[in-house]
Amino acid sequence: MTMEKEMVHQQMSPDGSKNGPVLEVRDLWAGYQKRSALEGVSFSVKSGSVVGVVGPNGAGKSTLFKVILGLHKRWRGEIRVLGIDGKDGRASLGYMPQVEQVDWQFPISAYDVVLMGRYGRLGLFRRVRRKDKEAAWRCLEQVGLADLARRQIGELSGGQQRRILIARALAQEPTLLLLDEPMAGLDATAQHELLALLEELRKEGKSILVATHDLSCVATSFNHALCLNKRVFAYGPPKAILTKEVLNATFESHLLLLDREGDVYAVHK
Ligand code: ADP
């Protein structure tokens, strides 16, 4: 039995260069059969920044994550994590899948889910050591869920489920976190708590890539926005690049833009 439908690469983090970009993607092309999903995607992520990857359904956000994680093959291009392409670079990644990809009825506790984040770090005989257990507790505390450690995961609220998955990703001791739609379906309070957690992690020096539909979160809380629809339409500080022109080009007819006294309001159709 597996708890989730996607496997994640988990290994020891190498020491990367501290000053270069945490992630560098250069001229990345990928797709399925002969249909392209990503065309010439290039961008780089600096240390300690939160980047929102925005685009309509089918824009290639998940494909971009899968290719960065090594779960889907690229056609061509470079992906460097802490300056390293390939498996050794991916060892510095932590991944949170979409909540729908997890079987929440699986009979497993919140603590065990977080401990799973350590599996890539276990030794030859894959025995859980004291330091793995301690790391799992630390990550649970970091996301504020140590009290609920023994709960079956299905008994957690939507916001708590996201935080457990983030704790599991943190247990991998990543430099760069990839979060797939962490805000989707959360109420305003849970969203606010999640954004506060991301800001805390950013301050600790983590870099975070967030695939999201929520343009307002990106505009108000993130350092950079990457407007993606097969190719990159714009990349930079949200206030500078989330213009009507860029959003129209990225979302095509999926977004209704309202212009009110110079501010653009976006509504998903
Ligand atoms: P997003 O995450 O932005 O919604 P995806 O990366 O899931 O976009 O999809 C990008 C494109 O790739 C879409 O056209 C989608 O239909 C296609 N696609 C995604 N996964 C597969 C797959 N497993 N097989 C074939 N086509 C796929």
PDB file of C-alpha atoms and ligand atoms in Angstrom:
ATOM      1  CA  MET A   1       0.000   0.000   0.000  1.00  0.00           C
ATOM      2  CA  THR A   2       1.270   3.447  -0.717  1.00  0.00           C
ATOM      3  CA  MET A   3      -0.089   6.520   0.921  1.00  0.00           C
ATOM      4  CA  GLU A   4       0.191   8.783  -2.069  1.00  0.00           C
ATOM      5  CA  LYS A   5       0.134   8.475  -5.784  1.00  0.00           C
ATOM      6  CA  GLU A   6       3.393  10.289  -6.407  1.00  0.00           C
ATOM      7  CA  MET A   7       6.821   9.334  -5.174  1.00  0.00           C
ATOM      8  CA  VAL A   8       9.174  12.032  -4.095  1.00  0.00           C
ATOM      9  CA  HIS A   9      12.898  12.032  -4.283  1.00  0.00           C
ATOM     10  CA  GLN A  10      14.430  12.354  -0.837  1.00  0.00           C
ATOM     11  CA  GLN A  11      18.144  12.362  -0.132  1.00  0.00           C
ATOM     12  CA  MET A  12      20.921  14.074   1.731  1.00  0.00           C
ATOM     13  CA  SER A  13      21.404  17.775   0.947  1.00  0.00           C
ATOM     14  CA  PRO A  14      24.729  18.699  -0.574  1.00  0.00           C
ATOM     15  CA  ASP A  15      26.419  21.912   0.421  1.00  0.00           C
ATOM     16  CA  GLY A  16      25.581  24.330  -2.354  1.00  0.00           C
ATOM     17  CA  SER A  17      26.972  27.733  -3.104  1.00  0.00           C
ATOM     18  CA  LYS A  18      25.403  30.302  -0.785  1.00  0.00           C
ATOM     19  CA  ASN A  19      25.433  33.267  -3.119  1.00  0.00           C
ATOM     20  CA  GLY A  20      24.242  31.835  -6.412  1.00  0.00           C
ATOM     21  CA  PRO A  21      20.561  31.191  -7.190  1.00  0.00           C
ATOM     22  CA  VAL A  22      18.872  28.370  -5.302  1.00  0.00           C
ATOM     23  CA  LEU A  23      17.122  27.281  -8.485  1.00  0.00           C
ATOM     24  CA  GLU A  24      18.060  28.023 -12.055  1.00  0.00           C
ATOM     25  CA  VAL A  25      15.905  26.817 -14.934  1.00  0.00           C
ATOM     26  CA  ARG A  26      17.232  27.461 -18.421  1.00  0.00           C
ATOM     27  CA  ASP A  27      15.443  26.903 -21.735  1.00  0.00           C
ATOM     28  CA  LEU A  28      13.356  24.050 -20.360  1.00  0.00           C
ATOM     29  CA  TRP A  29      11.172  22.093 -22.772  1.00  0.00           C
ATOM     30  CA  ALA A  30       8.926  19.210 -21.717  1.00  0.00           C
ATOM     31  CA  GLY A  31       5.680  17.541 -22.716  1.00  0.00           C
ATOM     32  CA  TYR A  32       3.671  14.366 -23.120  1.00  0.00           C
ATOM     33  CA  GLN A  33       3.951  12.157 -26.194  1.00  0.00           C
ATOM     34  CA  LYS A  34       4.562  14.799 -28.847  1.00  0.00           C
ATOM     35  CA  ARG A  35       2.566  17.635 -27.244  1.00  0.00           C
ATOM     36  CA  SER A  36       4.589  20.292 -25.502  1.00  0.00           C
ATOM     37  CA  ALA A  37       3.587  21.519 -22.013  1.00  0.00           C
ATOM     38  CA  LEU A  38       6.623  23.736 -21.361  1.00  0.00           C
ATOM     39  CA  GLU A  39       8.403  25.714 -24.058  1.00  0.00           C
ATOM     40  CA  GLY A  40      11.705  27.427 -23.391  1.00  0.00           C
ATOM     41  CA  VAL A  41      11.024  28.147 -19.719  1.00  0.00           C
ATOM     42  CA  SER A  42      13.805  30.129 -18.008  1.00  0.00           C
ATOM     43  CA  PHE A  43      13.897  31.731 -14.568  1.00  0.00           C
ATOM     44  CA  SER A  44      15.986  31.682 -11.417  1.00  0.00           C
ATOM     45  CA  VAL A  45      15.068  31.833  -7.729  1.00  0.00           C
ATOM     46  CA  LYS A  46      17.146  33.678  -5.180  1.00  0.00           C
ATOM     47  CA  SER A  47      17.747  32.441  -1.666  1.00  0.00           C
ATOM     48  CA  GLY A  48      15.008  33.383   0.810  1.00  0.00           C
ATOM     49  CA  SER A  49      12.259  34.204  -1.630  1.00  0.00           C
ATOM     50  CA  VAL A  50       8.710  32.991  -2.172  1.00  0.00           C
ATOM     51  CA  VAL A  51       7.737  32.672  -5.822  1.00  0.00           C
ATOM     52  CA  GLY A  52       4.146  32.189  -6.951  1.00  0.00           C
ATOM     53  CA  VAL A  53       3.778  30.196 -10.161  1.00  0.00           C
ATOM     54  CA  VAL A  54       0.511  31.358 -11.709  1.00  0.00           C
ATOM     55  CA  GLY A  55      -1.327  30.355 -14.854  1.00  0.00           C
ATOM     56  CA  PRO A  56      -4.658  28.780 -15.900  1.00  0.00           C
ATOM     57  CA  ASN A  57      -5.449  25.052 -15.699  1.00  0.00           C
ATOM     58  CA  GLY A  58      -3.274  23.180 -18.137  1.00  0.00           C
ATOM     59  CA  ALA A  59      -0.626  25.932 -18.162  1.00  0.00           C
ATOM     60  CA  GLY A  60       2.125  23.492 -17.193  1.00  0.00           C
ATOM     61  CA  LYS A  61       2.543  24.341 -13.477  1.00  0.00           C
ATOM     62  CA  SER A  62       2.424  20.711 -12.306  1.00  0.00           C
ATOM     63  CA  THR A  63       4.587  19.617 -15.222  1.00  0.00           C
ATOM     64  CA  LEU A  64       7.178  22.215 -14.234  1.00  0.00           C
ATOM     65  CA  PHE A  65       7.213  20.850 -10.661  1.00  0.00           C
ATOM     66  CA  LYS A  66       7.387  17.228 -11.829  1.00  0.00           C
ATOM     67  CA  VAL A  67      10.300  17.988 -14.137  1.00  0.00           C
ATOM     68  CA  ILE A  68      12.166  19.920 -11.419  1.00  0.00           C
ATOM     69  CA  LEU A  69      11.573  16.966  -9.051  1.00  0.00           C
ATOM     70  CA  GLY A  70      12.814  14.484 -11.652  1.00  0.00           C
ATOM     71  CA  LEU A  71       9.418  12.742 -11.770  1.00  0.00           C
ATOM     72  CA  HIS A  72       8.894  13.613 -15.433  1.00  0.00           C
ATOM     73  CA  LYS A  73      11.602  13.694 -18.086  1.00  0.00           C
ATOM     74  CA  ARG A  74      12.523  16.967 -19.728  1.00  0.00           C
ATOM     75  CA  TRP A  75      12.997  17.160 -23.475  1.00  0.00           C
ATOM     76  CA  ARG A  76      15.805  19.619 -23.100  1.00  0.00           C
ATOM     77  CA  GLY A  77      17.133  22.457 -20.942  1.00  0.00           C
ATOM     78  CA  GLU A  78      18.947  22.824 -17.639  1.00  0.00           C
ATOM     79  CA  ILE A  79      17.701  22.677 -14.064  1.00  0.00           C
ATOM     80  CA  ARG A  80      20.219  23.534 -11.385  1.00  0.00           C
ATOM     81  CA  VAL A  81      19.429  23.351  -7.680  1.00  0.00           C
ATOM     82  CA  LEU A  82      22.188  25.074  -5.696  1.00  0.00           C
ATOM     83  CA  GLY A  83      24.207  25.025  -8.905  1.00  0.00           C
ATOM     84  CA  ILE A  84      23.855  21.267  -9.449  1.00  0.00           C
ATOM     85  CA  ASP A  85      21.849  19.564 -12.210  1.00  0.00           C
ATOM     86  CA  GLY A  86      20.465  16.036 -11.727  1.00  0.00           C
ATOM     87  CA  LYS A  87      19.961  13.802  -8.712  1.00  0.00           C
ATOM     88  CA  ASP A  88      22.407  15.542  -6.392  1.00  0.00           C
ATOM     89  CA  GLY A  89      20.718  18.892  -6.953  1.00  0.00           C
ATOM     90  CA  ARG A  90      17.261  17.384  -6.377  1.00  0.00           C
ATOM     91  CA  ALA A  91      18.431  16.156  -2.985  1.00  0.00           C
ATOM     92  CA  SER A  92      17.911  19.734  -1.725  1.00  0.00           C
ATOM     93  CA  LEU A  93      14.216  19.790  -2.650  1.00  0.00           C
ATOM     94  CA  GLY A  94      11.188  19.274  -0.451  1.00  0.00           C
ATOM     95  CA  TYR A  95       7.810  18.693  -2.085  1.00  0.00           C
ATOM     96  CA  MET A  96       4.219  19.100  -1.007  1.00  0.00           C
ATOM     97  CA  PRO A  97       1.758  17.482  -3.446  1.00  0.00           C
ATOM     98  CA  GLN A  98      -1.800  18.710  -3.973  1.00  0.00           C
ATOM     99  CA  VAL A  99      -4.028  17.526  -1.113  1.00  0.00           C
ATOM    100  CA  GLU A 100      -6.178  15.565  -3.590  1.00  0.00           C
ATOM    101  CA  GLN A 101      -3.193  13.390  -4.417  1.00  0.00           C
ATOM    102  CA  VAL A 102      -3.087  12.031  -0.876  1.00  0.00           C
ATOM    103  CA  ASP A 103      -5.345   9.257   0.418  1.00  0.00           C
ATOM    104  CA  TRP A 104      -6.487  10.855   3.690  1.00  0.00           C
ATOM    105  CA  GLN A 105      -8.329   7.683   4.736  1.00  0.00           C
ATOM    106  CA  PHE A 106      -5.027   5.830   4.945  1.00  0.00           C
ATOM    107  CA  PRO A 107      -4.637   4.493   8.526  1.00  0.00           C
ATOM    108  CA  ILE A 108      -1.590   6.508   9.490  1.00  0.00           C
ATOM    109  CA  SER A 109      -0.917   9.207  12.082  1.00  0.00           C
ATOM    110  CA  ALA A 110       0.243  12.768  11.424  1.00  0.00           C
ATOM    111  CA  TYR A 111       3.571  11.909  13.094  1.00  0.00           C
ATOM    112  CA  ASP A 112       4.117   8.907  10.784  1.00  0.00           C
ATOM    113  CA  VAL A 113       3.450  11.061   7.728  1.00  0.00           C
ATOM    114  CA  VAL A 114       6.114  13.541   8.828  1.00  0.00           C
ATOM    115  CA  LEU A 115       8.517  10.687   9.620  1.00  0.00           C
ATOM    116  CA  MET A 116       8.066   9.532   6.008  1.00  0.00           C
ATOM    117  CA  GLY A 117       9.902  12.692   5.032  1.00  0.00           C
ATOM    118  CA  ARG A 118      13.006  11.116   6.581  1.00  0.00           C
ATOM    119  CA  TYR A 119      12.866   7.910   4.544  1.00  0.00           C
ATOM    120  CA  GLY A 120      15.285   9.193   1.908  1.00  0.00           C
ATOM    121  CA  ARG A 121      17.797   9.858   4.678  1.00  0.00           C
ATOM    122  CA  LEU A 122      17.661   6.465   6.363  1.00  0.00           C
ATOM    123  CA  GLY A 123      20.797   4.368   6.286  1.00  0.00           C
ATOM    124  CA  LEU A 124      21.509   1.158   4.437  1.00  0.00           C
ATOM    125  CA  PHE A 125      19.060  -0.940   6.466  1.00  0.00           C
ATOM    126  CA  ARG A 126      16.425   1.802   6.404  1.00  0.00           C
ATOM    127  CA  ARG A 127      16.081   1.810  10.161  1.00  0.00           C
ATOM    128  CA  VAL A 128      14.452   4.860  11.751  1.00  0.00           C
ATOM    129  CA  ARG A 129      16.941   6.316  14.211  1.00  0.00           C
ATOM    130  CA  ARG A 130      16.463   8.583  17.170  1.00  0.00           C
ATOM    131  CA  LYS A 131      17.611  11.601  15.209  1.00  0.00           C
ATOM    132  CA  ASP A 132      14.947  10.894  12.549  1.00  0.00           C
ATOM    133  CA  LYS A 133      12.250  10.789  15.217  1.00  0.00           C
ATOM    134  CA  GLU A 134      13.560  13.982  16.762  1.00  0.00           C
ATOM    135  CA  ALA A 135      13.588  15.673  13.363  1.00  0.00           C
ATOM    136  CA  ALA A 136       9.961  14.609  12.779  1.00  0.00           C
ATOM    137  CA  TRP A 137       8.903  16.116  16.129  1.00  0.00           C
ATOM    138  CA  ARG A 138      10.810  19.315  15.377  1.00  0.00           C
ATOM    139  CA  CYS A 139       9.024  19.701  12.065  1.00  0.00           C
ATOM    140  CA  LEU A 140       5.653  19.007  13.686  1.00  0.00           C
ATOM    141  CA  GLU A 141       6.397  21.719  16.241  1.00  0.00           C
ATOM    142  CA  GLN A 142       7.525  24.094  13.529  1.00  0.00           C
ATOM    143  CA  VAL A 143       4.142  23.864  11.800  1.00  0.00           C
ATOM    144  CA  GLY A 144       2.320  24.023  15.159  1.00  0.00           C
ATOM    145  CA  LEU A 145       0.879  20.518  15.096  1.00  0.00           C
ATOM    146  CA  ALA A 146       2.832  18.606  17.754  1.00  0.00           C
ATOM    147  CA  ASP A 147      -0.383  18.283  19.814  1.00  0.00           C
ATOM    148  CA  LEU A 148      -2.088  16.430  16.988  1.00  0.00           C
ATOM    149  CA  ALA A 149       0.807  14.072  16.234  1.00  0.00           C
ATOM    150  CA  ARG A 150      -1.158  10.888  17.032  1.00  0.00           C
ATOM    151  CA  ARG A 151      -4.282  11.823  15.098  1.00  0.00           C
ATOM    152  CA  GLN A 152      -5.213   9.820  12.037  1.00  0.00           C
ATOM    153  CA  ILE A 153      -4.592  12.132   9.084  1.00  0.00           C
ATOM    154  CA  GLY A 154      -8.232  11.998   7.948  1.00  0.00           C
ATOM    155  CA  GLU A 155      -9.264  13.684  11.211  1.00  0.00           C
ATOM    156  CA  LEU A 156      -7.242  16.818  10.464  1.00  0.00           C
ATOM    157  CA  SER A 157      -8.787  19.982   9.060  1.00  0.00           C
ATOM    158  CA  GLY A 158      -7.895  21.218   5.572  1.00  0.00           C
ATOM    159  CA  GLY A 159      -5.405  23.732   6.949  1.00  0.00           C
ATOM    160  CA  GLN A 160      -3.837  21.120   9.252  1.00  0.00           C
ATOM    161  CA  GLN A 161      -3.513  18.676   6.347  1.00  0.00           C
ATOM    162  CA  ARG A 162      -1.507  21.256   4.360  1.00  0.00           C
ATOM    163  CA  ARG A 163       0.704  21.891   7.385  1.00  0.00           C
ATOM    164  CA  ILE A 164       1.358  18.175   7.881  1.00  0.00           C
ATOM    165  CA  LEU A 165       2.449  17.872   4.264  1.00  0.00           C
ATOM    166  CA  ILE A 166       4.698  20.912   4.694  1.00  0.00           C
ATOM    167  CA  ALA A 167       6.161  19.329   7.852  1.00  0.00           C
ATOM    168  CA  ARG A 168       6.885  16.171   5.879  1.00  0.00           C
ATOM    169  CA  ALA A 169       8.626  18.213   3.185  1.00  0.00           C
ATOM    170  CA  LEU A 170      10.613  20.037   5.903  1.00  0.00           C
ATOM    171  CA  ALA A 171      11.725  16.704   7.381  1.00  0.00           C
ATOM    172  CA  GLN A 172      13.755  16.255   4.188  1.00  0.00           C
ATOM    173  CA  GLU A 173      15.793  19.294   5.295  1.00  0.00           C
ATOM    174  CA  PRO A 174      15.301  21.048   1.974  1.00  0.00           C
ATOM    175  CA  THR A 175      16.717  24.348   0.768  1.00  0.00           C
ATOM    176  CA  LEU A 176      13.921  24.786  -1.746  1.00  0.00           C
ATOM    177  CA  LEU A 177      10.308  23.816  -1.099  1.00  0.00           C
ATOM    178  CA  LEU A 178       7.897  23.136  -3.944  1.00  0.00           C
ATOM    179  CA  LEU A 179       4.278  23.504  -2.846  1.00  0.00           C
ATOM    180  CA  ASP A 180       1.514  22.506  -5.253  1.00  0.00           C
ATOM    181  CA  GLU A 181      -1.696  24.505  -4.667  1.00  0.00           C
ATOM    182  CA  PRO A 182      -1.305  24.767  -0.872  1.00  0.00           C
ATOM    183  CA  MET A 183      -3.988  27.466  -0.517  1.00  0.00           C
ATOM    184  CA  ALA A 184      -6.710  25.805  -2.622  1.00  0.00           C
ATOM    185  CA  GLY A 185      -9.964  25.291  -0.753  1.00  0.00           C
ATOM    186  CA  LEU A 186      -8.848  26.911   2.516  1.00  0.00           C
ATOM    187  CA  ASP A 187     -10.957  29.487   4.328  1.00  0.00           C
ATOM    188  CA  ALA A 188      -9.524  32.960   4.942  1.00  0.00           C
ATOM    189  CA  THR A 189      -8.199  32.167   8.462  1.00  0.00           C
ATOM    190  CA  ALA A 190      -6.442  28.949   7.424  1.00  0.00           C
ATOM    191  CA  GLN A 191      -5.024  30.746   4.384  1.00  0.00           C
ATOM    192  CA  HIS A 192      -3.723  33.534   6.581  1.00  0.00           C
ATOM    193  CA  GLU A 193      -2.053  31.004   8.939  1.00  0.00           C
ATOM    194  CA  LEU A 194      -0.474  29.195   6.018  1.00  0.00           C
ATOM    195  CA  LEU A 195       0.917  32.425   4.552  1.00  0.00           C
ATOM    196  CA  ALA A 196       2.354  33.296   7.988  1.00  0.00           C
ATOM    197  CA  LEU A 197       4.075  29.882   8.075  1.00  0.00           C
ATOM    198  CA  LEU A 198       5.542  30.427   4.603  1.00  0.00           C
ATOM    199  CA  GLU A 199       6.859  33.826   5.678  1.00  0.00           C
ATOM    200  CA  GLU A 200       8.433  32.240   8.775  1.00  0.00           C
ATOM    201  CA  LEU A 201      10.143  29.593   6.628  1.00  0.00           C
ATOM    202  CA  ARG A 202      11.330  32.260   4.199  1.00  0.00           C
ATOM    203  CA  LYS A 203      12.859  34.229   7.060  1.00  0.00           C
ATOM    204  CA  GLU A 204      14.702  31.067   8.104  1.00  0.00           C
ATOM    205  CA  GLY A 205      16.315  31.084   4.675  1.00  0.00           C
ATOM    206  CA  LYS A 206      14.134  28.600   2.793  1.00  0.00           C
ATOM    207  CA  SER A 207      13.157  29.422  -0.757  1.00  0.00           C
ATOM    208  CA  ILE A 208       9.649  28.429  -1.769  1.00  0.00           C
ATOM    209  CA  LEU A 209       8.011  27.833  -5.132  1.00  0.00           C
ATOM    210  CA  VAL A 210       4.215  27.838  -4.895  1.00  0.00           C
ATOM    211  CA  ALA A 211       1.912  26.756  -7.728  1.00  0.00           C
ATOM    212  CA  THR A 212      -1.317  28.617  -7.129  1.00  0.00           C
ATOM    213  CA  HIS A 213      -4.509  29.968  -8.621  1.00  0.00           C
ATOM    214  CA  ASP A 214      -4.671  32.643  -5.959  1.00  0.00           C
ATOM    215  CA  LEU A 215      -3.449  35.823  -7.607  1.00  0.00           C
ATOM    216  CA  SER A 216      -4.275  37.995  -4.617  1.00  0.00           C
ATOM    217  CA  CYS A 217      -2.011  35.938  -2.296  1.00  0.00           C
ATOM    218  CA  VAL A 218       0.797  36.236  -4.815  1.00  0.00           C
ATOM    219  CA  ALA A 219       0.246  39.972  -5.179  1.00  0.00           C
ATOM    220  CA  THR A 220       0.119  40.686  -1.456  1.00  0.00           C
ATOM    221  CA  SER A 221       2.408  38.090   0.136  1.00  0.00           C
ATOM    222  CA  PHE A 222       4.963  36.720  -2.323  1.00  0.00           C
ATOM    223  CA  ASN A 223       8.298  38.168  -3.482  1.00  0.00           C
ATOM    224  CA  HIS A 224       8.046  37.115  -7.105  1.00  0.00           C
ATOM    225  CA  ALA A 225       5.441  35.931  -9.575  1.00  0.00           C
ATOM    226  CA  LEU A 226       6.101  33.614 -12.500  1.00  0.00           C
ATOM    227  CA  CYS A 227       3.340  33.950 -15.099  1.00  0.00           C
ATOM    228  CA  LEU A 228       3.326  30.648 -16.945  1.00  0.00           C
ATOM    229  CA  ASN A 229       1.298  29.316 -19.809  1.00  0.00           C
ATOM    230  CA  LYS A 230       3.567  26.860 -21.605  1.00  0.00           C
ATOM    231  CA  ARG A 231       6.098  29.662 -21.755  1.00  0.00           C
ATOM    232  CA  VAL A 232       6.959  32.396 -19.286  1.00  0.00           C
ATOM    233  CA  PHE A 233       4.967  35.571 -19.939  1.00  0.00           C
ATOM    234  CA  ALA A 234       6.554  37.553 -17.115  1.00  0.00           C
ATOM    235  CA  TYR A 235       8.713  37.015 -14.049  1.00  0.00           C
ATOM    236  CA  GLY A 236       9.468  39.503 -11.318  1.00  0.00           C
ATOM    237  CA  PRO A 237       8.024  41.339  -8.290  1.00  0.00           C
ATOM    238  CA  PRO A 238       4.216  40.900  -8.391  1.00  0.00           C
ATOM    239  CA  LYS A 239       3.422  44.606  -8.204  1.00  0.00           C
ATOM    240  CA  ALA A 240       5.609  45.299 -11.222  1.00  0.00           C
ATOM    241  CA  ILE A 241       4.552  42.454 -13.473  1.00  0.00           C
ATOM    242  CA  LEU A 242       0.939  41.530 -12.650  1.00  0.00           C
ATOM    243  CA  THR A 243      -0.430  44.019 -15.151  1.00  0.00           C
ATOM    244  CA  LYS A 244      -3.587  43.734 -17.182  1.00  0.00           C
ATOM    245  CA  GLU A 245      -1.575  42.979 -20.315  1.00  0.00           C
ATOM    246  CA  VAL A 246       0.468  40.197 -18.689  1.00  0.00           C
ATOM    247  CA  LEU A 247      -2.567  38.615 -17.001  1.00  0.00           C
ATOM    248  CA  ASN A 248      -4.577  38.749 -20.229  1.00  0.00           C
ATOM    249  CA  ALA A 249      -1.745  37.096 -22.141  1.00  0.00           C
ATOM    250  CA  THR A 250      -1.138  34.427 -19.473  1.00  0.00           C
ATOM    251  CA  PHE A 251      -4.734  33.530 -18.661  1.00  0.00           C
ATOM    252  CA  GLU A 252      -6.241  34.187 -22.104  1.00  0.00           C
ATOM    253  CA  SER A 253     -10.004  33.907 -21.636  1.00  0.00           C
ATOM    254  CA  HIS A 254      -9.834  32.154 -18.223  1.00  0.00           C
ATOM    255  CA  LEU A 255      -9.742  35.388 -16.263  1.00  0.00           C
ATOM    256  CA  LEU A 256     -12.047  38.366 -16.064  1.00  0.00           C
ATOM    257  CA  LEU A 257     -10.090  41.545 -15.360  1.00  0.00           C
ATOM    258  CA  LEU A 258     -11.735  44.514 -13.717  1.00  0.00           C
ATOM    259  CA  ASP A 259      -9.939  47.831 -13.831  1.00  0.00           C
ATOM    260  CA  ARG A 260     -10.799  50.069 -10.898  1.00  0.00           C
ATOM    261  CA  GLU A 261      -8.984  53.329 -10.373  1.00  0.00           C
ATOM    262  CA  GLY A 262      -5.734  51.988 -11.750  1.00  0.00           C
ATOM    263  CA  ASP A 263      -5.851  48.722  -9.758  1.00  0.00           C
ATOM    264  CA  VAL A 264      -6.507  45.508 -11.605  1.00  0.00           C
ATOM    265  CA  TYR A 265      -8.860  42.985 -10.012  1.00  0.00           C
ATOM    266  CA  ALA A 266      -8.803  39.466 -11.397  1.00  0.00           C
ATOM    267  CA  VAL A 267     -11.724  37.046 -11.195  1.00  0.00           C
ATOM    268  CA  HIS A 268     -11.426  33.408 -12.310  1.00  0.00           C
ATOM    269  CA  LYS A 269     -14.229  32.503 -14.756  1.00  0.00           C
TER     270      LYS A 269
HETATM  271  P1  ADP B   1      -1.393  22.816 -14.657  1.00  0.00           P
HETATM  272  O1  ADP B   1      -0.713  22.161 -13.505  1.00  0.00           O
HETATM  273  O2  ADP B   1      -0.969  24.232 -14.876  1.00  0.00           O
HETATM  274  O3  ADP B   1      -2.896  22.691 -14.597  1.00  0.00           O
HETATM  275  P2  ADP B   1      -0.329  20.590 -16.178  1.00  0.00           P
HETATM  276  O4  ADP B   1       1.125  20.626 -16.040  1.00  0.00           O
HETATM  277  O5  ADP B   1      -1.105  19.604 -15.361  1.00  0.00           O
HETATM  278  O6  ADP B   1      -0.928  22.054 -16.008  1.00  0.00           O
HETATM  279  O7  ADP B   1      -0.682  20.289 -17.719  1.00  0.00           O
HETATM  280  C1  ADP B   1      -0.010  20.897 -18.799  1.00  0.00           C
HETATM  281  C2  ADP B   1      -0.455  20.239 -20.107  1.00  0.00           C
HETATM  282  O8  ADP B   1       0.006  18.898 -20.138  1.00  0.00           O
HETATM  283  C3  ADP B   1      -1.968  20.176 -20.286  1.00  0.00           C
HETATM  284  O9  ADP B   1      -2.268  20.356 -21.642  1.00  0.00           O
HETATM  285  C4  ADP B   1      -2.309  18.771 -19.845  1.00  0.00           C
HETATM  286  O10 ADP B   1      -3.466  18.306 -20.501  1.00  0.00           O
HETATM  287  C5  ADP B   1      -1.081  17.991 -20.292  1.00  0.00           C
HETATM  288  N1  ADP B   1      -0.827  16.825 -19.427  1.00  0.00           N
HETATM  289  C6  ADP B   1      -0.597  16.860 -18.086  1.00  0.00           C
HETATM  290  N2  ADP B   1      -0.371  15.612 -17.608  1.00  0.00           N
HETATM  291  C7  ADP B   1      -0.450  14.784 -18.684  1.00  0.00           C
HETATM  292  C8  ADP B   1      -0.318  13.360 -18.861  1.00  0.00           C
HETATM  293  N3  ADP B   1      -0.043  12.567 -17.836  1.00  0.00           N
HETATM  294  N4  ADP B   1      -0.471  12.866 -20.094  1.00  0.00           N
HETATM  295  C9  ADP B   1      -0.745  13.669 -21.167  1.00  0.00           C
HETATM  296  N5  ADP B   1      -0.879  14.996 -21.074  1.00  0.00           N
HETATM  297  C10 ADP B   1      -0.742  15.565 -19.847  1.00  0.00           C
END
